[in-house]
Amino acid sequence: AESCGFVSSIPGVERPDLQLFFCAAVGNTQNAAGFTGHGFLVHATDLRPGSVGQLRLRSADPEVKPSIIFNVFRDNSTMAALREGVRIIRRIVGQAPLARHLGREADPGPEVESDGAIDAFIRQTVGTLFHPVGTCSMGHGPEAVVDPATLRVYGTEGLRVIDASVMPAIVSGNTVAATYCIAERGADLVKSEARNAAAPAA
């Protein structure tokens, strides 16, 4: 992405709920081989999706791929933010600095105007944008998998999870900075325990 910006789908909200990405090519940002030609694309990311998916092991064999079900637009997730994102993008692209470079709108196409038509386009093209979290959520409730104080998996000896999986909810933006923080904390825990284990008994 050559540039990005944070915007709000609803005026006056405390924090933006959409991140827009601009790319100087036409294609599928989920697939590097999917870039198909000259042009540009802008896409919207819902920063606080409400859908809750499932990640389940199919087998004890680590070579067997797990079952991943995203459950997009189920539970508390809605189309509203992404639908407004499409309209915000059109307003931005329609302004003079970009409009002069716009030959035609390839997707979803200028004929796609109604809520239902935009929703159908979103359902057909939606992706995760590489930032799923929470499959080993840390906390203390019945759904928690990881102890937030130690990053150890409850009920399992010798196993920690030190990545974005432990986030109980996704941050409102790219996950990399928060993941670095988790990694630094996890490294400190591991080093501290190693030092304590190596220290001579008093």
XYZ file of N, CA, C and O in Angstrom:
808
model
N 0.853 -1.188 0.000
C 0.000 0.000 0.000
C 0.887 1.236 0.000
O 1.759 1.383 0.852
N 0.658 2.092 -0.954
C 1.450 3.317 -1.036
C 1.037 4.322 0.036
O 1.823 5.149 0.470
N -0.207 4.285 0.434
C -0.678 5.205 1.481
C -1.896 4.612 2.151
O -2.547 3.719 1.623
N -2.182 5.109 3.332
C -3.389 4.668 4.022
C -3.895 5.807 4.899
O -3.190 6.787 5.135
N -5.115 5.684 5.352
C -5.693 6.704 6.220
C -6.770 6.094 7.088
O -7.340 5.045 6.761
N -7.024 6.737 8.200
C -8.061 6.289 9.129
C -9.235 7.258 9.055
O -9.043 8.475 9.162
N -10.426 6.722 8.872
C -11.629 7.545 8.768
C -12.749 6.898 9.587
O -12.664 5.734 9.979
N -13.787 7.670 9.804
C -14.940 7.186 10.568
C -16.130 6.988 9.646
O -16.445 7.869 8.835
N -16.782 5.855 9.784
C -17.982 5.606 8.980
C -19.169 6.379 9.517
O -20.122 6.656 8.793
N -19.114 6.750 10.798
C -20.175 7.525 11.439
C -19.543 8.790 11.997
O -18.623 8.698 12.824
N -19.984 9.980 11.580
C -19.382 11.221 12.083
C -19.501 11.328 13.601
O -20.495 10.921 14.199
N -18.439 11.843 14.217
C -18.490 12.125 15.642
C -18.112 10.981 16.552
O -18.140 11.143 17.774
N -17.735 9.816 16.005
C -17.342 8.722 16.878
C -15.970 9.026 17.479
O -15.186 9.794 16.928
N -15.681 8.412 18.629
C -14.452 8.725 19.354
C -13.206 8.317 18.587
O -12.212 9.032 18.572
N -13.231 7.145 17.953
C -12.077 6.644 17.213
C -12.506 6.211 15.817
O -13.598 5.651 15.661
N -11.677 6.436 14.793
C -12.016 5.943 13.455
C -12.250 4.436 13.470
O -11.606 3.711 14.225
N -13.176 3.988 12.644
C -13.467 2.554 12.585
C -13.117 1.942 11.237
O -13.370 0.766 11.008
N -12.523 2.734 10.348
C -12.122 2.235 9.038
C -10.686 2.640 8.741
O -10.255 3.734 9.103
N -9.953 1.755 8.090
C -8.642 2.082 7.562
C -8.709 1.906 6.050
O -9.130 0.856 5.555
N -8.312 2.932 5.304
C -8.323 2.885 3.845
C -6.904 2.675 3.335
O -5.962 3.286 3.843
N -6.754 1.824 2.339
C -5.455 1.549 1.723
C -5.505 1.909 0.248
O -6.446 1.544 -0.450
N -4.486 2.610 -0.227
C -4.363 2.978 -1.634
C -3.194 2.210 -2.232
O -2.092 2.217 -1.678
N -3.422 1.542 -3.348
C -2.371 0.809 -4.050
C -2.316 1.271 -5.501
O -3.362 1.435 -6.143
N -1.106 1.465 -6.000
C -0.925 1.944 -7.373
C -0.890 0.779 -8.358
O 0.063 0.588 -9.099
N -1.930 -0.028 -8.326
C -2.097 -1.146 -9.256
C -3.524 -1.636 -9.124
O -4.213 -1.326 -8.154
N -3.962 -2.390 -10.110
C -5.289 -2.998 -10.055
C -5.112 -4.478 -9.749
O -4.309 -5.150 -10.395
N -5.821 -4.981 -8.769
C -5.685 -6.401 -8.483
C -6.259 -6.784 -7.152
O -7.032 -6.057 -6.547
N -5.838 -7.937 -6.691
C -6.316 -8.527 -5.453
C -5.197 -8.446 -4.424
O -4.179 -9.118 -4.565
N -5.379 -7.632 -3.387
C -4.318 -7.470 -2.394
C -4.125 -8.712 -1.543
O -3.151 -8.803 -0.804
N -5.026 -9.684 -1.618
C -4.858 -10.935 -0.894
C -3.941 -11.905 -1.647
O -3.566 -12.939 -1.127
N -3.599 -11.565 -2.896
C -2.871 -12.512 -3.739
C -1.892 -11.731 -4.611
O -2.298 -11.003 -5.510
N -0.604 -11.864 -4.345
C 0.406 -11.096 -5.088
C 0.336 -11.369 -6.581
O 0.675 -10.513 -7.390
N -0.102 -12.561 -6.960
C -0.220 -12.881 -8.381
C -1.505 -12.326 -8.986
O -1.733 -12.447 -10.186
N -2.333 -11.704 -8.156
C -3.634 -11.236 -8.624
C -3.635 -9.825 -9.163
O -4.679 -9.309 -9.534
N -2.467 -9.158 -9.200
C -2.418 -7.805 -9.746
C -2.425 -7.890 -11.263
O -1.590 -8.564 -11.870
N -3.389 -7.213 -11.872
C -3.722 -7.497 -13.264
C -3.410 -6.375 -14.238
O -3.549 -6.571 -15.436
N -3.032 -5.182 -13.783
C -2.766 -4.157 -14.781
C -2.638 -2.774 -14.191
O -2.572 -2.592 -12.972
N -2.605 -1.793 -15.075
C -2.434 -0.407 -14.676
C -3.725 0.142 -14.074
O -4.824 -0.222 -14.488
N -3.552 1.021 -13.118
C -4.693 1.634 -12.453
C -4.375 1.806 -10.982
O -3.212 1.784 -10.581
N -5.392 1.996 -10.188
C -5.179 2.053 -8.743
C -6.389 1.481 -8.051
O -7.478 1.382 -8.623
N -6.175 1.057 -6.815
C -7.290 0.542 -6.028
C -7.236 1.156 -4.636
O -6.173 1.534 -4.143
N -8.389 1.284 -4.055
C -8.519 1.724 -2.664
C -9.475 0.753 -2.002
O -10.538 0.472 -2.549
N -9.088 0.226 -0.865
C -10.030 -0.651 -0.174
C -10.155 -0.259 1.290
O -9.275 0.402 1.853
N -11.270 -0.649 1.860
C -11.605 -0.282 3.238
C -11.493 -1.499 4.137
O -11.882 -2.602 3.756
N -10.965 -1.276 5.338
C -10.860 -2.322 6.347
C -11.673 -1.927 7.567
O -11.503 -0.832 8.101
N -12.556 -2.816 8.000
C -13.321 -2.616 9.235
C -12.383 -2.906 10.404
O -11.940 -4.039 10.586
N -12.076 -1.876 11.186
C -11.089 -2.032 12.260
C -11.630 -2.756 13.487
O -10.861 -3.241 14.309
N -12.934 -2.803 13.634
C -13.505 -3.481 14.803
C -14.627 -4.429 14.386
O -15.792 -4.241 14.754
N -14.293 -5.468 13.624
C -15.341 -6.411 13.203
C -15.902 -7.172 14.394
O -15.181 -7.444 15.352
N -17.158 -7.504 14.316
C -17.792 -8.207 15.428
C -17.914 -9.702 15.228
O -18.369 -10.416 16.125
N -17.513 -10.210 14.072
C -17.651 -11.650 13.831
C -16.604 -12.433 14.607
O -15.474 -11.996 14.766
N -16.999 -13.582 15.102
C -16.113 -14.460 15.862
C -16.032 -15.792 15.125
O -17.031 -16.472 14.946
N -14.824 -16.161 14.693
C -14.643 -17.400 13.961
C -14.209 -18.544 14.853
O -14.244 -18.448 16.089
N -13.802 -19.613 14.204
C -13.355 -20.806 14.937
C -12.090 -21.351 14.293
O -11.970 -21.387 13.070
N -11.156 -21.775 15.126
C -9.967 -22.492 14.675
C -9.932 -23.797 15.449
O -9.862 -23.784 16.676
N -10.032 -24.919 14.750
C -10.071 -26.222 15.408
C -9.060 -27.166 14.768
O -8.851 -27.143 13.562
N -8.432 -27.993 15.604
C -7.547 -29.032 15.087
C -8.381 -30.142 14.483
O -9.402 -30.547 15.041
N -7.930 -30.651 13.342
C -8.602 -31.798 12.715
C -7.996 -33.115 13.173
O -8.617 -34.161 13.082
N -6.738 -33.028 13.651
C -6.005 -34.250 13.961
C -4.860 -33.925 14.907
O -4.435 -32.769 15.015
N -4.343 -34.935 15.583
C -3.140 -34.762 16.408
C -1.891 -34.696 15.547
O -0.813 -34.352 16.032
N -2.023 -34.998 14.266
C -0.908 -34.947 13.333
C -0.652 -33.487 12.946
O -1.520 -32.834 12.359
N 0.527 -32.930 13.258
C 0.787 -31.523 12.957
C 0.829 -31.210 11.466
O 0.779 -30.049 11.076
N 0.923 -32.228 10.611
C 0.932 -32.005 9.166
C -0.473 -31.779 8.606
O -0.631 -31.322 7.479
N -1.500 -32.098 9.393
C -2.882 -31.933 8.935
C -3.323 -30.500 9.213
O -3.233 -30.012 10.339
N -3.770 -29.812 8.169
C -4.175 -28.413 8.322
C -5.402 -28.302 9.230
O -6.295 -29.155 9.192
N -5.450 -27.250 10.055
C -6.603 -27.079 10.939
C -7.831 -26.613 10.163
O -7.741 -26.177 9.020
N -8.971 -26.688 10.807
C -10.219 -26.147 10.269
C -10.321 -24.684 10.692
O -10.248 -24.373 11.881
N -10.465 -23.787 9.731
C -10.598 -22.355 10.009
C -11.914 -21.871 9.438
O -12.154 -21.965 8.232
N -12.786 -21.373 10.308
C -14.089 -20.843 9.895
C -14.146 -19.390 10.355
O -14.098 -19.101 11.553
N -14.241 -18.456 9.413
C -14.162 -17.042 9.758
C -15.484 -16.481 10.293
O -15.485 -15.533 11.076
N -16.618 -17.024 9.855
C -17.931 -16.514 10.286
C -18.087 -15.021 10.011
O -18.612 -14.259 10.830
N -17.622 -14.590 8.849
C -17.716 -13.173 8.500
C -19.179 -12.742 8.442
O -20.030 -13.460 7.913
N -19.461 -11.570 9.011
C -20.796 -10.965 9.055
C -21.804 -11.801 9.847
O -22.993 -11.773 9.583
N -21.294 -12.523 10.849
C -22.194 -13.207 11.778
C -21.943 -12.657 13.170
O -21.095 -11.797 13.373
N -22.669 -13.124 14.140
C -22.593 -12.639 15.517
C -22.889 -11.134 15.533
O -23.914 -10.722 15.030
N -21.964 -10.333 16.057
C -22.215 -8.892 16.169
C -21.644 -8.090 15.004
O -21.574 -6.872 15.067
N -21.204 -8.766 13.943
C -20.621 -8.060 12.813
C -21.709 -7.600 11.853
O -22.714 -8.288 11.663
N -21.498 -6.418 11.255
C -22.465 -5.890 10.294
C -21.739 -5.404 9.049
O -20.513 -5.271 9.021
N -22.519 -5.090 8.022
C -22.003 -4.543 6.768
C -21.816 -3.037 6.837
O -21.168 -2.463 5.968
N -22.406 -2.392 7.831
C -22.572 -0.935 7.795
C -21.264 -0.180 7.575
O -21.197 0.729 6.745
N -20.208 -0.529 8.307
C -18.952 0.222 8.198
C -18.331 0.051 6.815
O -17.902 1.038 6.196
N -18.272 -1.175 6.308
C -17.657 -1.398 5.001
C -18.493 -0.778 3.883
O -17.935 -0.245 2.910
N -19.811 -0.829 3.997
C -20.671 -0.201 2.997
C -20.390 1.296 2.927
O -20.232 1.873 1.843
N -20.306 1.936 4.092
C -19.992 3.363 4.115
C -18.562 3.593 3.630
O -18.271 4.613 2.995
N -17.661 2.636 3.895
C -16.297 2.744 3.384
C -16.256 2.841 1.870
O -15.484 3.627 1.305
N -17.067 2.041 1.179
C -17.141 2.107 -0.285
C -17.567 3.507 -0.713
O -16.988 4.099 -1.633
N -18.537 4.065 -0.025
C -19.033 5.399 -0.403
C -18.006 6.492 -0.087
O -17.856 7.452 -0.847
N -17.300 6.349 1.022
C -16.246 7.315 1.358
C -15.142 7.268 0.305
O -14.651 8.313 -0.154
N -14.743 6.067 -0.106
C -13.709 5.917 -1.131
C -14.146 6.599 -2.430
O -13.366 7.312 -3.068
N -15.387 6.409 -2.808
C -15.874 7.043 -4.039
C -15.815 8.570 -3.932
O -15.473 9.246 -4.911
N -16.142 9.100 -2.756
C -16.080 10.561 -2.591
C -14.632 11.049 -2.687
O -14.353 12.089 -3.283
N -13.703 10.305 -2.085
C -12.285 10.698 -2.148
C -11.767 10.629 -3.580
O -11.138 11.568 -4.080
N -12.042 9.513 -4.260
C -11.548 9.321 -5.623
C -12.185 10.324 -6.586
O -11.573 10.707 -7.589
N -13.377 10.782 -6.274
C -14.066 11.745 -7.129
C -13.538 13.158 -7.026
O -13.946 14.030 -7.808
N -12.641 13.430 -6.093
C -12.078 14.773 -5.954
C -10.937 14.969 -6.946
O -10.302 14.022 -7.395
N -10.659 16.239 -7.239
C -9.789 16.606 -8.362
C -8.439 15.891 -8.410
O -8.041 15.415 -9.482
N -7.690 15.771 -7.311
C -6.353 15.169 -7.432
C -6.363 13.742 -7.995
O -5.436 13.348 -8.690
N -7.407 12.972 -7.691
C -7.473 11.596 -8.192
C -8.408 11.448 -9.385
O -8.180 10.599 -10.251
N -9.461 12.263 -9.441
C -10.472 12.097 -10.489
C -9.873 12.199 -11.887
O -10.296 11.507 -12.814
N -8.843 13.027 -12.053
C -8.249 13.186 -13.383
C -7.505 11.931 -13.834
O -7.192 11.771 -15.011
N -7.194 11.035 -12.893
C -6.530 9.778 -13.250
C -7.525 8.629 -13.409
O -7.122 7.508 -13.735
N -8.783 8.892 -13.151
C -9.790 7.829 -13.130
C -10.433 7.690 -14.505
O -11.175 8.560 -14.946
N -10.120 6.593 -15.185
C -10.779 6.335 -16.453
C -12.176 5.766 -16.236
O -13.163 6.238 -16.776
N -12.244 4.735 -15.383
C -13.534 4.127 -15.053
C -13.397 3.391 -13.733
O -12.284 3.027 -13.324
N -14.492 3.180 -13.073
C -14.502 2.383 -11.849
C -14.710 0.931 -12.242
O -15.774 0.563 -12.760
N -13.678 0.113 -12.001
C -13.754 -1.294 -12.404
C -14.621 -2.106 -11.445
O -15.464 -2.897 -11.865
N -14.394 -1.938 -10.160
C -15.153 -2.669 -9.138
C -15.506 -1.725 -7.998
O -14.654 -0.951 -7.570
N -16.697 -1.740 -7.472
C -17.801 -2.609 -7.903
C -18.487 -2.153 -9.175
O -19.348 -2.849 -9.697
N -18.122 -0.980 -9.711
C -18.742 -0.454 -10.924
C -19.746 0.632 -10.582
O -20.409 0.561 -9.544
N -19.852 1.644 -11.416
C -20.716 2.787 -11.097
C -22.192 2.439 -10.960
O -22.961 3.178 -10.349
N -22.604 1.315 -11.531
C -24.013 0.914 -11.429
C -24.362 0.335 -10.060
O -25.535 0.170 -9.713
N -23.363 0.021 -9.254
C -23.588 -0.553 -7.923
C -23.748 0.600 -6.934
O -22.763 1.178 -6.471
N -24.998 0.942 -6.627
C -25.285 2.119 -5.812
C -26.085 1.817 -4.551
O -25.851 2.405 -3.501
N -27.029 0.900 -4.649
C -27.935 0.649 -3.522
C -27.218 -0.091 -2.407
O -26.167 -0.718 -2.624
N -27.785 -0.036 -1.204
C -27.218 -0.782 -0.077
C -27.076 -2.259 -0.415
O -26.037 -2.876 -0.165
N -28.129 -2.831 -0.977
C -28.110 -4.263 -1.291
C -27.051 -4.628 -2.306
O -26.374 -5.660 -2.178
N -26.869 -3.783 -3.333
C -25.870 -4.071 -4.363
C -24.457 -3.949 -3.797
O -23.584 -4.770 -4.101
N -24.222 -2.924 -2.968
C -22.900 -2.775 -2.341
C -22.639 -3.942 -1.396
O -21.538 -4.495 -1.362
N -23.659 -4.340 -0.628
C -23.496 -5.478 0.288
C -23.128 -6.756 -0.470
O -22.282 -7.538 -0.029
N -23.760 -6.967 -1.618
C -23.460 -8.164 -2.417
C -22.015 -8.135 -2.900
O -21.318 -9.161 -2.882
N -21.544 -6.964 -3.320
C -20.144 -6.829 -3.746
C -19.200 -7.125 -2.585
O -18.196 -7.839 -2.748
N -19.502 -6.603 -1.404
C -18.651 -6.826 -0.235
C -18.595 -8.309 0.103
O -17.521 -8.870 0.359
N -19.738 -8.973 0.115
C -19.758 -10.408 0.427
C -18.908 -11.216 -0.557
O -18.265 -12.194 -0.197
N -18.887 -10.794 -1.806
C -18.154 -11.523 -2.841
C -16.645 -11.301 -2.728
O -15.857 -12.169 -3.106
N -16.217 -10.155 -2.186
C -14.797 -9.792 -2.246
C -14.117 -9.662 -0.888
O -12.910 -9.444 -0.829
N -14.836 -9.805 0.192
C -14.274 -9.560 1.520
C -13.136 -10.532 1.835
O -13.131 -11.681 1.397
N -12.121 -10.034 2.583
C -11.011 -10.856 3.033
C -10.599 -10.438 4.428
O -11.158 -9.485 4.991
N -9.607 -11.109 4.997
C -9.221 -10.830 6.386
C -8.156 -9.754 6.533
O -7.973 -9.225 7.608
N -7.404 -9.469 5.470
C -6.294 -8.514 5.500
C -5.238 -8.886 6.531
O -4.651 -8.034 7.176
N -5.014 -10.165 6.745
C -3.840 -10.688 7.444
C -3.816 -10.443 8.949
O -2.804 -10.670 9.570
N -4.857 -9.975 9.583
C -4.772 -9.592 10.989
C -5.726 -10.342 11.919
O -6.187 -9.774 12.900
N -6.048 -11.603 11.695
C -6.900 -12.302 12.666
C -6.193 -12.425 14.017
O -4.972 -12.574 14.074
N -6.954 -12.357 15.086
C -6.401 -12.486 16.443
C -7.349 -13.331 17.287
O -8.455 -13.638 16.881
N -6.876 -13.672 18.498
C -7.766 -14.173 19.530
C -8.020 -15.661 19.571
O -8.851 -16.109 20.348
N -7.318 -16.465 18.777
C -7.589 -17.897 18.806
C -7.106 -18.548 20.097
O -7.525 -19.664 20.423
N -6.225 -17.876 20.834
C -5.778 -18.340 22.163
C -5.920 -17.175 23.144
O -4.954 -16.776 23.802
N -7.095 -16.646 23.224
C -7.332 -15.416 23.982
C -6.860 -15.517 25.426
O -7.140 -16.491 26.128
N -6.132 -14.493 25.889
C -5.708 -14.467 27.292
C -6.800 -13.821 28.142
O -7.589 -13.005 27.676
N -6.849 -14.235 29.403
C -7.852 -13.699 30.315
C -8.120 -14.681 31.431
O -7.360 -15.633 31.634
N -9.231 -14.438 32.142
C -9.556 -15.288 33.289
C -10.945 -15.915 33.202
O -11.332 -16.658 34.085
N -11.699 -15.608 32.158
C -13.051 -16.143 32.036
C -13.089 -17.528 31.433
O -12.052 -18.124 31.129
N -14.292 -18.053 31.211
C -14.438 -19.418 30.694
C -13.915 -19.582 29.260
O -13.578 -20.688 28.851
N -13.848 -18.511 28.502
C -13.350 -18.590 27.129
C -11.846 -18.369 27.039
O -11.257 -18.485 25.967
N -11.200 -18.008 28.149
C -9.768 -17.697 28.128
C -8.940 -18.967 27.970
O -9.254 -20.005 28.552
N -7.863 -18.871 27.215
C -6.977 -19.995 26.947
C -5.611 -19.781 27.585
O -4.947 -20.732 27.978
N -5.189 -18.511 27.689
C -3.838 -18.180 28.122
C -3.878 -17.292 29.355
O -4.690 -16.365 29.446
N -3.007 -17.577 30.311
C -2.875 -16.760 31.516
C -2.176 -15.450 31.149
O -1.036 -15.466 30.675
N -2.811 -14.284 31.340
C -2.179 -13.027 30.942
C -0.926 -12.684 31.747
O -0.076 -11.926 31.274
N -0.776 -13.250 32.933
C 0.398 -12.951 33.757
C 1.645 -13.704 33.282
O 2.764 -13.213 33.420
N 1.454 -14.887 32.694
C 2.605 -15.723 32.321
C 2.637 -16.105 30.842
O 3.647 -16.626 30.379
N 1.524 -15.887 30.130
C 1.349 -16.313 28.740
C 1.415 -17.826 28.584
O 1.641 -18.347 27.495
N 1.192 -18.558 29.688
C 1.130 -20.020 29.631
C -0.295 -20.465 29.314
O -1.262 -19.845 29.765
N -0.402 -21.550 28.561
C -1.707 -22.115 28.223
C -2.260 -22.829 29.444
O -1.570 -23.663 30.053
N -3.474 -22.493 29.834
C -4.107 -23.138 30.979
C -4.197 -24.645 30.772
O -4.554 -25.119 29.700
N -3.845 -25.403 31.821
C -4.009 -26.853 31.799
C -2.974 -27.602 30.986
O -3.117 -28.800 30.756
N -1.923 -26.910 30.531
C -0.893 -27.551 29.717
C 0.475 -27.196 30.277
O 0.758 -26.030 30.543
N 1.310 -28.173 30.452
C 2.653 -27.935 30.967
C 3.606 -27.537 29.842
O 3.580 -28.133 28.756
N 4.450 -26.553 30.104
C 5.540 -26.214 29.196
C 5.124 -25.570 27.889
O 5.867 -25.663 26.901
N 3.973 -24.924 27.845
C 3.526 -24.314 26.589
C 3.056 -22.884 26.840
O 2.199 -22.641 27.685
N 3.660 -21.957 26.114
C 3.217 -20.560 26.122
C 2.762 -20.187 24.710
O 3.208 -20.783 23.723
N 1.942 -19.169 24.633
C 1.602 -18.567 23.345
C 2.023 -17.104 23.424
O 1.595 -16.373 24.315
N 2.890 -16.699 22.486
C 3.440 -15.340 22.518
C 3.303 -14.749 21.113
O 4.269 -14.639 20.354
N 2.075 -14.438 20.748
C 1.815 -13.795 19.455
C 0.423 -13.162 19.488
O -0.203 -13.076 20.542
N -0.060 -12.725 18.335
C -1.346 -12.017 18.276
C -2.531 -12.903 18.673
O -3.620 -12.395 18.939
N -2.318 -14.209 18.756
C -3.397 -15.110 19.157
C -3.946 -14.777 20.536
O -5.099 -15.072 20.834
N -3.118 -14.202 21.416
C -3.551 -13.990 22.800
C -4.391 -12.722 22.969
O -4.957 -12.504 24.038
N -4.482 -11.881 21.941
C -5.291 -10.663 22.063
C -6.758 -11.049 22.222
O -7.313 -11.733 21.366
N -7.413 -10.596 23.287
C -8.834 -10.921 23.448
C -9.716 -10.249 22.392
O -10.765 -10.750 22.031
N -9.275 -9.094 21.895
C -9.981 -8.373 20.834
C -8.933 -7.694 19.963
O -7.836 -7.368 20.433
N -9.268 -7.473 18.707
C -8.300 -6.887 17.786
C -8.108 -5.402 18.086
O -9.053 -4.707 18.477
N -6.878 -4.919 17.941
C -6.610 -3.488 18.083
C -7.168 -2.769 16.859
O -7.371 -3.371 15.809
N -7.416 -1.470 16.990
C -8.021 -0.705 15.884
C -6.943 -0.212 14.920
O -6.696 0.990 14.777
N -6.294 -1.131 14.260
C -5.231 -0.811 13.321
C -4.397 -2.047 13.080
O -4.774 -3.155 13.465
N -3.245 -1.871 12.454
C -2.368 -3.007 12.203
C -1.915 -3.624 13.525
O -1.682 -2.917 14.497
N -1.780 -4.923 13.535
C -1.485 -5.642 14.773
C 0.006 -5.712 15.106
O 0.373 -6.177 16.182
N 0.869 -5.247 14.199
C 2.303 -5.503 14.366
C 2.861 -4.866 15.637
O 3.622 -5.509 16.369
N 2.536 -3.614 15.948
C 3.114 -2.954 17.122
C 2.679 -3.651 18.405
O 3.490 -3.886 19.309
N 1.400 -3.994 18.486
C 0.911 -4.695 19.672
C 1.553 -6.070 19.797
O 1.845 -6.536 20.901
N 1.796 -6.732 18.664
C 2.435 -8.043 18.684
C 3.883 -7.928 19.164
O 4.374 -8.795 19.906
N 4.584 -6.868 18.754
C 5.935 -6.637 19.285
C 5.907 -6.506 20.804
O 6.784 -7.034 21.504
N 4.911 -5.789 21.323
C 4.809 -5.615 22.780
C 4.596 -6.954 23.471
O 5.221 -7.239 24.510
N 3.718 -7.777 22.921
C 3.479 -9.111 23.483
C 4.772 -9.933 23.436
O 5.127 -10.614 24.405
N 5.497 -9.849 22.307
C 6.735 -10.613 22.155
C 7.796 -10.169 23.162
O 8.490 -10.995 23.760
N 7.913 -8.856 23.359
C 8.895 -8.344 24.325
C 8.545 -8.804 25.738
O 9.423 -9.213 26.513
N 7.256 -8.742 26.069
C 6.824 -9.192 27.400
C 7.081 -10.688 27.557
O 7.568 -11.145 28.602
N 6.747 -11.462 26.532
C 6.984 -12.897 26.595
C 8.455 -13.227 26.736
O 8.839 -14.122 27.510
N 9.313 -12.516 25.996
C 10.762 -12.745 26.101
C 11.254 -12.440 27.508
O 12.079 -13.175 28.061
N 10.744 -11.349 28.105
C 11.134 -11.005 29.478
C 10.732 -12.102 30.450
O 11.499 -12.465 31.362
N 9.533 -12.667 30.280
C 9.069 -13.737 31.164
C 9.964 -14.965 31.054
O 10.355 -15.563 32.054
N 10.275 -15.348 29.817
C 11.108 -16.536 29.597
C 12.505 -16.326 30.179
O 13.058 -17.197 30.873
N 13.111 -15.172 29.924
C 14.458 -14.894 30.430
C 14.469 -14.829 31.953
O 15.405 -15.332 32.591
N 13.437 -14.228 32.539
C 13.376 -14.122 33.986
C 13.284 -15.507 34.633
O 13.978 -15.807 35.607
N 12.467 -16.374 34.072
C 12.341 -17.728 34.615
C 13.629 -18.516 34.427
O 14.025 -19.295 35.287
N 14.317 -18.292 33.299
C 15.590 -18.994 33.070
C 16.643 -18.524 34.075
O 17.403 -19.357 34.586
N 16.683 -17.240 34.367
C 17.635 -16.732 35.347
C 17.340 -17.298 36.731
O 18.241 -17.696 37.470
N 16.067 -17.327 37.106
C 15.678 -17.860 38.414
C 16.026 -19.336 38.538
O 16.456 -19.800 39.595
N 15.840 -20.074 37.459
C 16.148 -21.512 37.496
C 17.652 -21.754 37.619
O 18.089 -22.744 38.209
N 18.444 -20.838 37.023
C 19.899 -21.019 37.048
C 20.541 -20.488 38.325
O 21.695 -20.806 38.612
N 19.796 -19.678 39.072
C 20.384 -19.078 40.277
C 20.638 -20.146 41.336
O 19.832 -21.072 41.524
N 21.779 -20.082 42.052
C 22.063 -21.085 43.104
C 21.083 -20.931 44.263
O 20.596 -19.846 44.560
N 20.757 -22.037 44.849
C 19.827 -22.028 45.987
C 20.484 -21.296 47.162
O 21.684 -21.441 47.417
N 19.663 -20.521 47.875
C 20.182 -19.772 49.023
C 20.425 -20.703 50.182
O 19.775 -21.705 50.361
